[in-house]
Short mmCIF file of C-alpha atoms in Angstrom, two decimals:
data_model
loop_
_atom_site.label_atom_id
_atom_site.label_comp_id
_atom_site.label_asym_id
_atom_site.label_seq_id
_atom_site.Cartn_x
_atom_site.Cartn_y
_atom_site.Cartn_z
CA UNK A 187 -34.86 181.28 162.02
CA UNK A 188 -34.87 179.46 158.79
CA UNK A 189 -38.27 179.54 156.83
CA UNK A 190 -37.46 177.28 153.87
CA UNK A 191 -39.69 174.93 152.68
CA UNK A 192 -37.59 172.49 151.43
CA UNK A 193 -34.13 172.87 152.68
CA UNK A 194 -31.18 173.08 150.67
CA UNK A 195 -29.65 169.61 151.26
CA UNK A 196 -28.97 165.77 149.84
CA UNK A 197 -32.62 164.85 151.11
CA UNK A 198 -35.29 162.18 149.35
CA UNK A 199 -37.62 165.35 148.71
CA UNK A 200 -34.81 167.25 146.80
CA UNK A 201 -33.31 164.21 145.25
CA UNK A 202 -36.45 163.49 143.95
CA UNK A 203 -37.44 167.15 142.92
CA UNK A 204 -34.35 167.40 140.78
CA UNK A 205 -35.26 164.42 139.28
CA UNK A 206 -38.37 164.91 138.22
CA UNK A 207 -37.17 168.82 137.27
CA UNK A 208 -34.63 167.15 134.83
CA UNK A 209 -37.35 165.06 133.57
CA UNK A 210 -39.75 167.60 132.78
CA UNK A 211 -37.41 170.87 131.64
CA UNK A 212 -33.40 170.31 132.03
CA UNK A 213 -32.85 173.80 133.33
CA UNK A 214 -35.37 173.59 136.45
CA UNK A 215 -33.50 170.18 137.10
CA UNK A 216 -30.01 171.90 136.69
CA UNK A 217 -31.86 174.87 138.98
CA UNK A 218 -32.83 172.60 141.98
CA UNK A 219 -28.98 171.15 141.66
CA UNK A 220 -27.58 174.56 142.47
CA UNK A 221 -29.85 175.08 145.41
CA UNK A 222 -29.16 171.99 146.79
CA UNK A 223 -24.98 172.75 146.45
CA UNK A 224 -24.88 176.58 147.40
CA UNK A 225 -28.44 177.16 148.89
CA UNK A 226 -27.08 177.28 152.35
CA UNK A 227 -24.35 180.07 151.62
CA UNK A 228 -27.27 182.54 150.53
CA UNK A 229 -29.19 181.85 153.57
CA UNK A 230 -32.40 182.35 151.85
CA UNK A 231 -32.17 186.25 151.93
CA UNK A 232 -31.45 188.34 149.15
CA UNK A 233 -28.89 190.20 150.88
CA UNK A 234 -26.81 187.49 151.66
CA UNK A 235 -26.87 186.21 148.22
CA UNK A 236 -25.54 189.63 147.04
CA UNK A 237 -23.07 190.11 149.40
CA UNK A 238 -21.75 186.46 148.46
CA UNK A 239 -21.84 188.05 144.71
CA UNK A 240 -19.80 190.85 145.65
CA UNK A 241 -17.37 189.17 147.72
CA UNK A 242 -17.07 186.49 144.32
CA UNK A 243 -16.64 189.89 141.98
CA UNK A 244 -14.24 191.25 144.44
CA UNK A 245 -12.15 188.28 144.47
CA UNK A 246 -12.02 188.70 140.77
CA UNK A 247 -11.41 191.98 140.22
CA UNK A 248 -8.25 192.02 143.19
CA UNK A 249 -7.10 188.65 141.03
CA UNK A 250 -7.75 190.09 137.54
CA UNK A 251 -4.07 188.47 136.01
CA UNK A 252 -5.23 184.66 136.69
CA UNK A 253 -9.24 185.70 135.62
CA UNK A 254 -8.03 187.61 132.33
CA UNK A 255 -6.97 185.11 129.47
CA UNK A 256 -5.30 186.43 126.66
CA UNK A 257 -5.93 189.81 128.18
CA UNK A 258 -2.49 192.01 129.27
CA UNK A 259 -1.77 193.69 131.87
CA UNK A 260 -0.24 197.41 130.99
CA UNK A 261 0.42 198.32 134.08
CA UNK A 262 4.13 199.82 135.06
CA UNK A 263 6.74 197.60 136.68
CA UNK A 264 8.62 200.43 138.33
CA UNK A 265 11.34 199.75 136.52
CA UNK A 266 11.31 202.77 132.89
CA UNK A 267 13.47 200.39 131.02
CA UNK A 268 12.19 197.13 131.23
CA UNK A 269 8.39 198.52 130.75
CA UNK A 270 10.14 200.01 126.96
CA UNK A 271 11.70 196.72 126.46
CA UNK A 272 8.21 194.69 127.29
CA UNK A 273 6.46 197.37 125.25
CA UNK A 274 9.19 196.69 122.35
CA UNK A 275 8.94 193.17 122.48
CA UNK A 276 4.99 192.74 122.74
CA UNK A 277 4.56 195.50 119.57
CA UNK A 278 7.40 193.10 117.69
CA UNK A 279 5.08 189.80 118.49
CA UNK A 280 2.24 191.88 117.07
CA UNK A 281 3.99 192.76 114.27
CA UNK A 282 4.60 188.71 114.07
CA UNK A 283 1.35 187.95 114.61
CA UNK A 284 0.24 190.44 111.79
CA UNK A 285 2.60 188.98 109.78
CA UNK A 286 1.35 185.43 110.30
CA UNK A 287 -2.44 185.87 110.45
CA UNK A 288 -1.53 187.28 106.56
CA UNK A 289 0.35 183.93 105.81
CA UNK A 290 -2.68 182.12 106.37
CA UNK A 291 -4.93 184.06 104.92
CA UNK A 292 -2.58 183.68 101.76
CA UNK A 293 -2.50 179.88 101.99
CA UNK A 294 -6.25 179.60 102.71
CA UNK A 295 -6.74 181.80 99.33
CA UNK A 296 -4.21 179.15 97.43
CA UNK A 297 -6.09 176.17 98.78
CA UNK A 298 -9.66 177.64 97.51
CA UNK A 299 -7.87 178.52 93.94
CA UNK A 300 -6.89 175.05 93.76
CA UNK A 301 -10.02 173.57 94.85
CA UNK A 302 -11.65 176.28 92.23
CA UNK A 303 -9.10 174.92 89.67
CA UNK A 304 -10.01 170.91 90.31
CA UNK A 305 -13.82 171.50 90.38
CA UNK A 306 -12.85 173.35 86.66
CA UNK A 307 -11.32 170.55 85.76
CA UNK A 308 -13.71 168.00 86.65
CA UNK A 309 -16.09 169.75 85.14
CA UNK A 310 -14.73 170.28 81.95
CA UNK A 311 -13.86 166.41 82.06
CA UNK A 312 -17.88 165.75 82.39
CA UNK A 313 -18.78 168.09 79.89
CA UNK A 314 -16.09 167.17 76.99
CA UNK A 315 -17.50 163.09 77.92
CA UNK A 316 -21.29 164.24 78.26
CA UNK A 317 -20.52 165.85 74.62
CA UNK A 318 -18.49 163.22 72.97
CA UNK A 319 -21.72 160.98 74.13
CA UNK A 320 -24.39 163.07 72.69
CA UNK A 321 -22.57 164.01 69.34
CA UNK A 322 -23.92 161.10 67.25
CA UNK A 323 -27.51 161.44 68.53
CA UNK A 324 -28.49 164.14 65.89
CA UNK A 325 -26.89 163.02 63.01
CA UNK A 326 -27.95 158.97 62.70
CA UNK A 327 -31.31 158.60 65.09
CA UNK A 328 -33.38 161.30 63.69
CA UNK A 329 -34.93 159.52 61.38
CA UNK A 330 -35.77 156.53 63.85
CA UNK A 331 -37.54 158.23 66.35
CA UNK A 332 -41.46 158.51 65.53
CA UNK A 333 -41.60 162.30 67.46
CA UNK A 334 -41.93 164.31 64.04
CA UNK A 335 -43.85 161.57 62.45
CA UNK A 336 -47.40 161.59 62.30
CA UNK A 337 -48.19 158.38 60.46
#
């Protein structure tokens, strides 16, 4: 016997309650989506829903190679030579890696010294022209202004 309310399918009612939940607040909208898509595998009962979460954790952990990413997989082949040679060859491409991670932290350290060295420069420019502009405003215009002068 099925007790929902509103069932979990492409009706008017639902169409227009995920409407109106992406109106209001995004996630409620994005909420009555997924309960329109997988509503019907949970059944409406909390055990089914966590029995379709195990079976989706089992799957992943019994498929763990294509669900890992970058991460390796260290367990034996059988085969005592060809697990040293993989072990070999993975510690030489992290001894690359190593190698090459320093590289670039060598070249980013060049680029900022040469970005350090142009903002010196440009600075220096502005300051040598800011002072060759200013240099004659002691000597010749003191005696022009009226600050100093009272009368």
């Amino acid at each position: 016997m099925n007790t929902a309310i509103i069932k979990p399918q492409w009706s008017p009612l639902t169409i227009a309650l995920m409407v109106l939940g992406f109106i209001i607040f995004w996630p409620v909208g994005l909420a009555v989506l997924g309960y329109i898509l997988w509503g019907e595998k949970f059944g409406g009962s909390a055990e089914k829903a966590q029995s379709y979460w195990n079976k989706g954790c089992g799957y992943m952990r019994n498929n763990k190679k294509h669900f890992g990413g970058m991460g390796r997989d260290f367990s034996s082949s059988g085969n005592a030579a060809f697990d040293d040679y993989r072990a070999e060859q993975l510690r030489r491409l992290d001894e690359e890696r190593a190698r090459l991670d320093a590289e670039i932290d060598a070249f980013h350290e060049y680029m900022a010294n040469l970005r350090k060295a142009k903002d010196r420069e440009e600075f220096d420019r502005f300051m040598s022209e800011h002072r060759g502009n200013r240099q004659g405003f002691g000597d010749n215009n003191q005696n022009n202004n009226n600050w100093g002068n009272n009368g």
